[in-house]
PDB file of C-alpha atoms and ligand atoms in Angstrom:
ATOM      1  CA  MET A  60       2.051  -0.290 -22.873  1.00 36.00           C
ATOM      2  CA  TYR A  61       4.574  -2.402 -21.026  1.00 41.00           C
ATOM      3  CA  LEU A  62       6.903   0.535 -20.570  1.00 39.00           C
ATOM      4  CA  VAL A  63       4.118   2.526 -19.030  1.00 38.00           C
ATOM      5  CA  THR A  64       3.334  -0.102 -16.405  1.00 44.00           C
ATOM      6  CA  PHE A  65       7.002  -0.706 -15.767  1.00 42.00           C
ATOM      7  CA  SER A  66       7.779   2.939 -15.149  1.00 40.00           C
ATOM      8  CA  HIS A  67       4.650   3.188 -13.021  1.00 42.00           C
ATOM      9  CA  TRP A  68       5.954   0.277 -10.978  1.00 44.00           C
ATOM     10  CA  LEU A  69       9.322   1.916 -10.541  1.00 43.00           C
ATOM     11  CA  VAL A  70       7.753   5.175  -9.516  1.00 38.00           C
ATOM     12  CA  ALA A  71       5.529   3.432  -6.998  1.00 42.00           C
ATOM     13  CA  ALA A  72       8.487   1.539  -5.641  1.00 43.00           C
ATOM     14  CA  LEU A  73      10.601   4.659  -5.544  1.00 40.00           C
ATOM     15  CA  PHE A  74       8.038   6.516  -3.486  1.00 37.00           C
ATOM     16  CA  ALA A  75       7.965   3.821  -0.879  1.00 40.00           C
ATOM     17  CA  GLN A  76      11.675   3.255  -1.183  1.00 39.00           C
ATOM     18  CA  TRP A  77      12.790   6.502   0.269  1.00 34.00           C
ATOM     19  CA  ALA A  78      14.521   5.321   3.405  1.00 33.00           C
ATOM     20  CA  TRP A  79      15.612   1.901   2.233  1.00 43.00           C
ATOM     21  CA  ALA A  80      19.109   0.432   2.379  1.00 41.00           C
ATOM     22  CA  CYS A  81      19.812   0.906  -1.285  1.00 49.00           C
ATOM     23  CA  SER A  82      18.391   4.400  -1.061  1.00 61.00           C
ATOM     24  CA  PRO A  83      17.789   6.161  -4.343  1.00 69.00           C
ATOM     25  CA  ARG A  84      21.055   7.669  -5.474  1.00 64.00           C
ATOM     26  CA  SER A  85      21.907   9.718  -8.503  1.00 64.00           C
ATOM     27  CA  ASP A  86      25.067   7.973  -9.674  1.00 69.00           C
ATOM     28  CA  ILE A  87      24.401   8.004 -13.406  1.00 67.00           C
ATOM     29  CA  ASN A  88      27.685   6.205 -14.091  1.00 73.00           C
ATOM     30  CA  ASP A  89      26.503   3.106 -12.252  1.00 76.00           C
ATOM     31  CA  GLN A  90      24.669   0.981 -14.791  1.00 75.00           C
ATOM     32  CA  ASN A  91      22.931  -0.911 -12.000  1.00 78.00           C
ATOM     33  CA  ASN A  92      21.332   2.214 -10.638  1.00 87.00           C
ATOM     34  CA  PRO A  93      17.705   2.366 -11.850  1.00 89.00           C
ATOM     35  CA  PHE A  94      16.983   5.653 -10.128  1.00 91.00           C
ATOM     36  CA  VAL A  95      16.785   8.936 -11.953  1.00 92.00           C
ATOM     37  CA  ILE A  96      16.330  11.518  -9.236  1.00 94.00           C
ATOM     38  CA  GLY A  97      13.825  14.242 -10.025  1.00 94.00           C
ATOM     39  CA  ASP A  98      14.990  17.766 -10.693  1.00 94.00           C
ATOM     40  CA  ASP A  99      11.652  19.557 -10.791  1.00 96.00           C
ATOM     41  CA  GLY A 100      11.754  23.210  -9.941  1.00 96.00           C
ATOM     42  CA  PRO A 101       9.391  24.855  -7.478  1.00 95.00           C
ATOM     43  CA  ALA A 102       5.728  23.876  -7.745  1.00 96.00           C
ATOM     44  CA  PRO A 103       3.189  26.367  -9.099  1.00 97.00           C
ATOM     45  CA  ALA A 104       2.518  28.944  -6.414  1.00 97.00           C
ATOM     46  CA  ALA A 105      -1.190  28.222  -6.691  1.00 97.00           C
ATOM     47  CA  THR A 106      -0.575  24.717  -5.280  1.00 97.00           C
ATOM     48  CA  LEU A 107       0.966  25.917  -2.022  1.00 95.00           C
ATOM     49  CA  GLY A 108      -0.548  23.815   0.761  1.00 93.00           C
ATOM     50  CA  PHE A 109      -1.833  21.037  -1.506  1.00 95.00           C
ATOM     51  CA  ALA A 110      -1.384  17.613   0.095  1.00 95.00           C
ATOM     52  CA  ILE A 111      -2.531  14.047  -0.403  1.00 96.00           C
ATOM     53  CA  ASN A 112      -4.965  13.596   2.444  1.00 96.00           C
ATOM     54  CA  HIS A 113      -6.615  10.256   1.653  1.00 97.00           C
ATOM     55  CA  PHE A 114      -7.205   7.645  -0.970  1.00 96.00           C
ATOM     56  CA  GLY A 115     -10.413   5.707  -1.421  1.00 98.00           C
ATOM     57  CA  LEU A 116     -11.154   2.023  -1.770  1.00 98.00           C
ATOM     58  CA  LEU A 117     -14.535   0.585  -2.702  1.00 98.00           C
ATOM     59  CA  THR A 118     -15.527  -2.489  -0.755  1.00 98.00           C
ATOM     60  CA  THR A 119     -18.292  -5.051  -0.584  1.00 94.00           C
ATOM     61  CA  ASN A 120     -17.404  -6.011   2.965  1.00 96.00           C
ATOM     62  CA  LEU A 121     -16.937  -2.939   5.087  1.00 98.00           C
ATOM     63  CA  THR A 122     -16.962  -5.038   8.253  1.00 98.00           C
ATOM     64  CA  GLY A 123     -14.092  -7.157   7.005  1.00 98.00           C
ATOM     65  CA  MET A 124     -12.076  -4.173   5.794  1.00 98.00           C
ATOM     66  CA  LYS A 125     -12.523  -2.310   9.079  1.00 98.00           C
ATOM     67  CA  HIS A 126     -11.410  -5.379  10.963  1.00 98.00           C
ATOM     68  CA  PHE A 127      -8.282  -5.721   8.806  1.00 98.00           C
ATOM     69  CA  TYR A 128      -7.183  -2.086   8.654  1.00 98.00           C
ATOM     70  CA  GLY A 129      -8.375  -1.329  12.175  1.00 97.00           C
ATOM     71  CA  ASP A 130      -8.156  -4.302  14.549  1.00 98.00           C
ATOM     72  CA  ILE A 131      -5.137  -5.832  12.819  1.00 98.00           C
ATOM     73  CA  LEU A 132      -3.181  -3.036  11.103  1.00 96.00           C
ATOM     74  CA  GLY A 133      -3.946  -0.535  13.849  1.00 93.00           C
ATOM     75  CA  MET A 134      -5.677   2.271  11.984  1.00 94.00           C
ATOM     76  CA  ARG A 135      -8.254   4.116  14.056  1.00 93.00           C
ATOM     77  CA  LEU A 136     -11.803   4.818  12.971  1.00 97.00           C
ATOM     78  CA  LEU A 137     -12.448   8.509  12.356  1.00 97.00           C
ATOM     79  CA  PHE A 138     -16.095   7.996  11.463  1.00 98.00           C
ATOM     80  CA  ASP A 139     -18.702   6.087   9.526  1.00 98.00           C
ATOM     81  CA  ALA A 140     -20.965   8.374   7.508  1.00 98.00           C
ATOM     82  CA  HIS A 141     -24.200   6.510   6.761  1.00 98.00           C
ATOM     83  CA  LEU A 142     -25.435   8.665   3.893  1.00 98.00           C
ATOM     84  CA  THR A 143     -28.315   6.317   3.193  1.00 98.00           C
ATOM     85  CA  PRO A 144     -29.216   2.956   4.756  1.00 98.00           C
ATOM     86  CA  GLU A 145     -27.196   1.336   1.961  1.00 98.00           C
ATOM     87  CA  TYR A 146     -24.329   3.741   1.408  1.00 98.00           C
ATOM     88  CA  THR A 147     -21.528   4.239   3.907  1.00 98.00           C
ATOM     89  CA  VAL A 148     -18.400   6.375   3.734  1.00 98.00           C
ATOM     90  CA  THR A 149     -15.806   5.411   6.331  1.00 98.00           C
ATOM     91  CA  TYR A 150     -12.570   7.173   7.218  1.00 98.00           C
ATOM     92  CA  MET A 151      -9.685   5.468   8.979  1.00 98.00           C
ATOM     93  CA  GLY A 152      -6.116   6.475   9.665  1.00 95.00           C
ATOM     94  CA  TYR A 153      -3.130   6.109  11.904  1.00 91.00           C
ATOM     95  CA  SER A 154      -2.908   8.332  14.935  1.00 87.00           C
ATOM     96  CA  GLN A 155      -0.494  11.072  14.044  1.00 74.00           C
ATOM     97  CA  GLY A 156       1.094  12.576  17.087  1.00 67.00           C
ATOM     98  CA  GLY A 157      -1.164  12.680  20.062  1.00 61.00           C
ATOM     99  CA  ARG A 158      -0.881  14.968  22.992  1.00 60.00           C
ATOM    100  CA  ASN A 159       1.521  12.894  25.065  1.00 67.00           C
ATOM    101  CA  GLY A 160       3.634  11.498  22.278  1.00 63.00           C
ATOM    102  CA  THR A 161       2.281   7.969  22.465  1.00 71.00           C
ATOM    103  CA  GLY A 162       0.340   8.401  19.271  1.00 67.00           C
ATOM    104  CA  PHE A 163      -3.069   8.163  20.869  1.00 77.00           C
ATOM    105  CA  GLN A 164      -5.811  10.311  19.430  1.00 86.00           C
ATOM    106  CA  SER A 165      -9.512   9.673  19.811  1.00 89.00           C
ATOM    107  CA  GLY A 166     -11.782   9.302  16.811  1.00 93.00           C
ATOM    108  CA  ALA A 167     -13.314  12.657  17.696  1.00 95.00           C
ATOM    109  CA  GLU A 168      -9.910  14.337  17.697  1.00 92.00           C
ATOM    110  CA  MET A 169      -8.886  12.747  14.422  1.00 94.00           C
ATOM    111  CA  THR A 170     -12.209  13.692  12.846  1.00 96.00           C
ATOM    112  CA  ARG A 171     -11.766  17.260  14.023  1.00 96.00           C
ATOM    113  CA  ASP A 172      -8.289  17.324  12.445  1.00 93.00           C
ATOM    114  CA  LYS A 173      -9.268  15.310   9.366  1.00 95.00           C
ATOM    115  CA  ASN A 174      -8.355  17.966   6.820  1.00 95.00           C
ATOM    116  CA  ASN A 175      -4.991  18.503   8.442  1.00 93.00           C
ATOM    117  CA  LEU A 176      -3.984  14.824   8.419  1.00 92.00           C
ATOM    118  CA  TYR A 177      -2.227  12.761   5.768  1.00 92.00           C
ATOM    119  CA  GLY A 178      -2.381   9.181   4.613  1.00 94.00           C
ATOM    120  CA  LEU A 179      -5.987   8.514   5.536  1.00 97.00           C
ATOM    121  CA  LEU A 180      -7.981   5.640   4.085  1.00 98.00           C
ATOM    122  CA  GLU A 181     -11.549   6.107   2.885  1.00 98.00           C
ATOM    123  CA  LEU A 182     -13.681   2.999   2.516  1.00 98.00           C
ATOM    124  CA  VAL A 183     -16.884   3.266   0.544  1.00 98.00           C
ATOM    125  CA  GLN A 184     -19.561   0.600   0.515  1.00 98.00           C
ATOM    126  CA  PHE A 185     -22.783   0.514  -1.497  1.00 98.00           C
ATOM    127  CA  ASN A 186     -24.312  -2.370   0.322  1.00 97.00           C
ATOM    128  CA  VAL A 187     -26.792  -3.346  -2.395  1.00 97.00           C
ATOM    129  CA  SER A 188     -24.530  -3.149  -5.427  1.00 97.00           C
ATOM    130  CA  ASP A 189     -24.685  -6.121  -7.763  1.00 96.00           C
ATOM    131  CA  ASP A 190     -21.221  -5.335  -9.081  1.00 95.00           C
ATOM    132  CA  ARG A 191     -18.355  -7.665  -8.411  1.00 94.00           C
ATOM    133  CA  LEU A 192     -15.393  -5.661  -7.169  1.00 96.00           C
ATOM    134  CA  VAL A 193     -11.979  -7.095  -7.884  1.00 96.00           C
ATOM    135  CA  GLY A 194      -8.905  -6.359  -5.779  1.00 97.00           C
ATOM    136  CA  SER A 195      -5.537  -5.575  -7.329  1.00 98.00           C
ATOM    137  CA  THR A 196      -4.059  -9.027  -6.667  1.00 98.00           C
ATOM    138  CA  LYS A 197      -6.963 -10.703  -8.450  1.00 97.00           C
ATOM    139  CA  ARG A 198      -7.109  -8.540 -11.543  1.00 97.00           C
ATOM    140  CA  THR A 199      -4.648  -5.955 -12.707  1.00 97.00           C
ATOM    141  CA  ASN A 200      -6.329  -2.562 -12.586  1.00 96.00           C
ATOM    142  CA  THR A 201      -5.228   0.997 -12.033  1.00 97.00           C
ATOM    143  CA  PHE A 202      -5.135   0.567  -8.279  1.00 97.00           C
ATOM    144  CA  GLY A 203      -1.837  -1.044  -7.232  1.00 97.00           C
ATOM    145  CA  HIS A 204      -1.282  -1.281  -3.526  1.00 98.00           C
ATOM    146  CA  VAL A 205      -1.409   0.272  -0.107  1.00 97.00           C
ATOM    147  CA  GLY A 206       2.127   0.984   1.152  1.00 97.00           C
ATOM    148  CA  LEU A 207       2.985   0.854   4.856  1.00 96.00           C
ATOM    149  CA  ILE A 208       6.192   1.669   6.718  1.00 95.00           C
ATOM    150  CA  VAL A 209       6.932  -0.232   9.919  1.00 95.00           C
ATOM    151  CA  ALA A 210       9.747  -0.061  12.458  1.00 93.00           C
ATOM    152  CA  ASP A 211      10.644  -3.765  12.147  1.00 96.00           C
ATOM    153  CA  VAL A 212       9.373  -5.693   9.154  1.00 97.00           C
ATOM    154  CA  GLU A 213      10.325  -9.088  10.598  1.00 97.00           C
ATOM    155  CA  LYS A 214       8.310  -8.458  13.745  1.00 98.00           C
ATOM    156  CA  ALA A 215       5.462  -7.172  11.594  1.00 98.00           C
ATOM    157  CA  GLN A 216       5.533 -10.415   9.627  1.00 98.00           C
ATOM    158  CA  THR A 217       5.361 -12.533  12.784  1.00 98.00           C
ATOM    159  CA  TYR A 218       2.544 -10.381  14.137  1.00 98.00           C
ATOM    160  CA  LEU A 219       0.473 -10.440  10.966  1.00 98.00           C
ATOM    161  CA  GLU A 220       0.844 -14.202  10.645  1.00 98.00           C
ATOM    162  CA  SER A 221      -0.330 -14.607  14.227  1.00 98.00           C
ATOM    163  CA  ARG A 222      -3.409 -12.578  13.307  1.00 98.00           C
ATOM    164  CA  GLY A 223      -4.220 -14.874  10.397  1.00 97.00           C
ATOM    165  CA  VAL A 224      -3.357 -12.376   7.666  1.00 98.00           C
ATOM    166  CA  GLU A 225      -2.648 -13.969   4.310  1.00 96.00           C
ATOM    167  CA  ILE A 226       1.028 -13.492   3.510  1.00 98.00           C
ATOM    168  CA  LEU A 227       1.720 -13.293  -0.223  1.00 98.00           C
ATOM    169  CA  LYS A 228       5.476 -12.824   0.030  1.00 98.00           C
ATOM    170  CA  ARG A 229       7.646 -13.145   3.096  1.00 98.00           C
ATOM    171  CA  ILE A 230      10.715 -11.026   3.610  1.00 97.00           C
ATOM    172  CA  LYS A 231      14.028 -12.345   2.239  1.00 96.00           C
ATOM    173  CA  GLU A 232      12.141 -14.002  -0.619  1.00 96.00           C
ATOM    174  CA  PRO A 233      12.471 -12.565  -4.098  1.00 96.00           C
ATOM    175  CA  LEU A 234       9.549 -12.614  -6.482  1.00 94.00           C
ATOM    176  CA  SER A 235       9.679 -15.619  -8.741  1.00 91.00           C
ATOM    177  CA  GLY A 236       7.528 -16.453 -11.725  1.00 91.00           C
ATOM    178  CA  PHE A 237       5.517 -14.420 -14.160  1.00 92.00           C
ATOM    179  CA  THR A 238       2.061 -14.943 -12.709  1.00 95.00           C
ATOM    180  CA  GLY A 239       0.551 -14.534  -9.295  1.00 96.00           C
ATOM    181  CA  SER A 240      -1.145 -12.114  -6.994  1.00 98.00           C
ATOM    182  CA  ILE A 241       1.760  -9.700  -6.504  1.00 98.00           C
ATOM    183  CA  GLN A 242       2.566  -9.717 -10.213  1.00 97.00           C
ATOM    184  CA  ASN A 243      -1.062  -8.824 -10.942  1.00 98.00           C
ATOM    185  CA  ALA A 244      -0.966  -5.948  -8.501  1.00 98.00           C
ATOM    186  CA  PHE A 245       2.208  -4.599 -10.108  1.00 97.00           C
ATOM    187  CA  GLY A 246       0.782  -4.847 -13.614  1.00 97.00           C
ATOM    188  CA  VAL A 247       3.220  -7.490 -14.844  1.00 96.00           C
ATOM    189  CA  GLY A 248       1.214 -10.671 -14.256  1.00 96.00           C
ATOM    190  CA  GLU A 249      -0.978 -12.811 -16.479  1.00 95.00           C
ATOM    191  CA  PHE A 250      -3.094  -9.860 -17.622  1.00 97.00           C
ATOM    192  CA  ALA A 251      -0.064  -8.095 -19.101  1.00 97.00           C
ATOM    193  CA  GLY A 252       0.366 -10.732 -21.809  1.00 96.00           C
ATOM    194  CA  GLU A 253       3.308 -13.085 -22.414  1.00 95.00           C
ATOM    195  CA  HIS A 254       6.315 -10.777 -22.883  1.00 96.00           C
ATOM    196  CA  ILE A 255       8.642 -13.368 -21.378  1.00 95.00           C
ATOM    197  CA  ALA A 256      11.880 -11.501 -22.056  1.00 96.00           C
ATOM    198  CA  ALA A 257      10.582  -8.286 -20.530  1.00 96.00           C
ATOM    199  CA  LYS A 258       9.269 -10.112 -17.476  1.00 96.00           C
ATOM    200  CA  MET A 259      12.494 -12.067 -17.095  1.00 96.00           C
ATOM    201  CA  ALA A 260      14.455  -8.818 -17.118  1.00 95.00           C
ATOM    202  CA  LEU A 261      12.208  -7.433 -14.427  1.00 94.00           C
ATOM    203  CA  LEU A 262      12.645 -10.466 -12.184  1.00 95.00           C
ATOM    204  CA  LYS A 263      16.400 -10.025 -12.492  1.00 94.00           C
ATOM    205  CA  ALA A 264      16.134  -6.311 -11.745  1.00 93.00           C
ATOM    206  CA  GLN A 265      13.968  -6.562  -8.626  1.00 94.00           C
ATOM    207  CA  SER A 266      16.880  -6.475  -6.190  1.00 92.00           C
ATOM    208  CA  LEU A 267      17.757  -2.987  -7.445  1.00 92.00           C
ATOM    209  CA  ILE A 268      14.893  -1.674  -5.340  1.00 91.00           C
ATOM    210  CA  GLY A 269      15.220  -4.176  -2.499  1.00 91.00           C
ATOM    211  CA  MET A 270      12.088  -6.142  -3.419  1.00 94.00           C
ATOM    212  CA  GLU A 271      13.303  -9.182  -1.426  1.00 95.00           C
ATOM    213  CA  MET A 272      12.848  -7.313   1.844  1.00 95.00           C
ATOM    214  CA  PHE A 273       9.315  -6.129   1.174  1.00 97.00           C
ATOM    215  CA  LEU A 274       6.594  -7.990   3.044  1.00 98.00           C
ATOM    216  CA  MET A 275       3.500  -8.454   0.893  1.00 98.00           C
ATOM    217  CA  VAL A 276       0.071  -9.288   2.296  1.00 98.00           C
ATOM    218  CA  GLN A 277      -3.468  -8.821   1.056  1.00 98.00           C
ATOM    219  CA  ASP A 278      -6.515  -7.192   2.539  1.00 98.00           C
ATOM    220  CA  PRO A 279      -9.912  -8.951   2.662  1.00 97.00           C
ATOM    221  CA  ASP A 280     -10.885  -7.530  -0.729  1.00 97.00           C
ATOM    222  CA  GLY A 281      -7.688  -8.860  -2.302  1.00 98.00           C
ATOM    223  CA  ASN A 282      -5.798  -5.579  -2.556  1.00 98.00           C
ATOM    224  CA  LEU A 283      -2.050  -5.756  -2.153  1.00 98.00           C
ATOM    225  CA  VAL A 284      -0.537  -4.248   0.992  1.00 98.00           C
ATOM    226  CA  GLU A 285       3.214  -3.689   0.714  1.00 98.00           C
ATOM    227  CA  ILE A 286       5.137  -3.325   3.960  1.00 98.00           C
ATOM    228  CA  GLN A 287       8.617  -1.847   4.147  1.00 97.00           C
ATOM    229  CA  GLN A 288      10.930  -1.222   7.057  1.00 96.00           C
ATOM    230  CA  GLN A 289      11.604   2.373   7.946  1.00 93.00           C
ATOM    231  CA  ASP A 290      15.344   2.040   8.457  1.00 91.00           C
ATOM    232  CA  ALA A 291      17.554  -0.447   6.703  1.00 76.00           C
ATOM    233  CA  PRO A 292      18.102  -3.725   8.592  1.00 68.00           C
ATOM    234  CA  SER A 293      21.639  -3.792  10.001  1.00 60.00           C
ATOM    235  CA  SER A 294      22.507  -6.881   7.948  1.00 50.00           C
ATOM    236  CA  SER A 295      22.435  -5.031   4.632  1.00 45.00           C
TER     237      SER A 295
HETATM  238  C1  NAG B 355     -17.014  -9.973   5.806  1.00 52.57           C
HETATM  239  O1  NAG B 355     -15.833 -10.136   6.556  1.00 52.57           O
HETATM  240  C2  NAG B 355     -16.008 -10.824   7.776  1.00 52.57           C
HETATM  241  C3  NAG B 355     -14.648 -10.919   8.452  1.00 52.57           C
HETATM  242  O2  NAG B 355     -14.318  -9.740   9.041  1.00 52.57           O
HETATM  243  C4  NAG B 355     -16.544 -12.206   7.535  1.00 52.57           C
HETATM  244  O3  NAG B 355     -16.813 -12.815   8.787  1.00 52.57           O
HETATM  245  C5  NAG B 355     -17.794 -12.135   6.705  1.00 52.57           C
HETATM  246  O4  NAG B 355     -18.192 -13.449   6.360  1.00 52.57           O
HETATM  247  C6  NAG B 355     -17.586 -11.326   5.459  1.00 52.57           C
HETATM  248  N1  NAG B 355     -18.842 -11.170   4.756  1.00 52.57           N
HETATM  249  C7  NAG B 355     -19.017 -11.498   3.494  1.00 52.57           C
HETATM  250  C8  NAG B 355     -20.357 -11.237   2.912  1.00 52.57           C
HETATM  251  O5  NAG B 355     -18.095 -11.975   2.831  1.00 52.57           O
HETATM  252  C1  NAG B 356      -1.101   8.966  26.664  1.00 52.57           C
HETATM  253  O1  NAG B 356      -2.457   9.316  26.572  1.00 52.57           O
HETATM  254  C2  NAG B 356      -3.320   8.210  26.378  1.00 52.57           C
HETATM  255  C3  NAG B 356      -4.711   8.772  26.205  1.00 52.57           C
HETATM  256  O2  NAG B 356      -5.053   9.628  27.214  1.00 52.57           O
HETATM  257  C4  NAG B 356      -3.196   7.271  27.575  1.00 52.57           C
HETATM  258  O3  NAG B 356      -4.011   6.149  27.346  1.00 52.57           O
HETATM  259  C5  NAG B 356      -1.769   6.821  27.698  1.00 52.57           C
HETATM  260  O4  NAG B 356      -1.631   6.017  28.869  1.00 52.57           O
HETATM  261  C6  NAG B 356      -0.844   8.009  27.820  1.00 52.57           C
HETATM  262  N1  NAG B 356       0.529   7.543  27.838  1.00 52.57           N
HETATM  263  C7  NAG B 356       1.473   8.118  28.575  1.00 52.57           C
HETATM  264  C8  NAG B 356       2.853   7.508  28.473  1.00 52.57           C
HETATM  265  O5  NAG B 356       1.258   9.066  29.295  1.00 52.57           O
HETATM  266  C1  NAG B 357     -24.738  -4.738   4.558  1.00 52.57           C
HETATM  267  O1  NAG B 357     -25.873  -5.532   4.281  1.00 52.57           O
HETATM  268  C2  NAG B 357     -25.863  -6.755   4.977  1.00 52.57           C
HETATM  269  C3  NAG B 357     -27.043  -7.569   4.482  1.00 52.57           C
HETATM  270  O2  NAG B 357     -28.145  -6.758   4.228  1.00 52.57           O
HETATM  271  C4  NAG B 357     -25.926  -6.495   6.475  1.00 52.57           C
HETATM  272  O3  NAG B 357     -25.895  -7.715   7.187  1.00 52.57           O
HETATM  273  C5  NAG B 357     -24.721  -5.658   6.858  1.00 52.57           C
HETATM  274  O4  NAG B 357     -24.802  -5.319   8.211  1.00 52.57           O
HETATM  275  C6  NAG B 357     -24.646  -4.413   6.026  1.00 52.57           C
HETATM  276  N1  NAG B 357     -23.398  -3.763   6.342  1.00 52.57           N
HETATM  277  C7  NAG B 357     -23.305  -2.457   6.564  1.00 52.57           C
HETATM  278  C8  NAG B 357     -21.932  -1.957   6.891  1.00 52.57           C
HETATM  279  O5  NAG B 357     -24.254  -1.719   6.507  1.00 52.57           O
END
């Protein structure tokens, strides 16, 4: 059980880790290298053109989520689809290109190109549900985090603080402790059980993927948003 969540965590980190300072490397003689680089052959021909286009989050406060991902994080609204008076499907995403290279695309343009875009966010709200939805920092579940890449993570931190975003971990701070919001979202917090030795080992290992330099914030529903810098800071 633990191994499964741990490897899941590594995989998630590896995905987002691609362009980091300690970039994944395949030196199998280095005992401190946690990365095992994939050697998959070509994908099945039938999957040619498959791509991850969007992922979906359920919300009980669509207004709050649109404000966070849109007004603050800068995603643009593609559309709200009001299927019924109570049920709304919303698509958001970053402008990807734009005619003059400034990244500007209108909602109409992005909606037109929706099925040719990547990394979109779908927000779904059933506005009469009695269910209590629990974000990944509040309760470990199979959703982990949203991962963003920014040009300058320090500037992003200053900006997000100025916008009142709740910072869970600042850059240059390692994770400490066995409980907490980030630990929950990575599947190693209080819900994972005691397992002190295993958790201790993980805390010691976190620098292998550059965890200290990840900025961690949460969205209004309590889902973890992990923010990494595109290119390694010059100091490291
Ligand atoms: C939804 O989020 C907004 C902030 O964008 C907040 O003002 C409002 O109180 C929230 N609504 C509920 C029901 O929590
Ligand atoms: C790019 O296009 C957008 C939308 O038309 C416009 O707002 C922006 O000023 C343009 N930027 C440049 C550098 O031309
Ligand atoms: C959800 O329902 C509340 C209360 O009925 C209403 O104020 C709010 O505008 C609704 N939100 C959406 C996105 O429909």
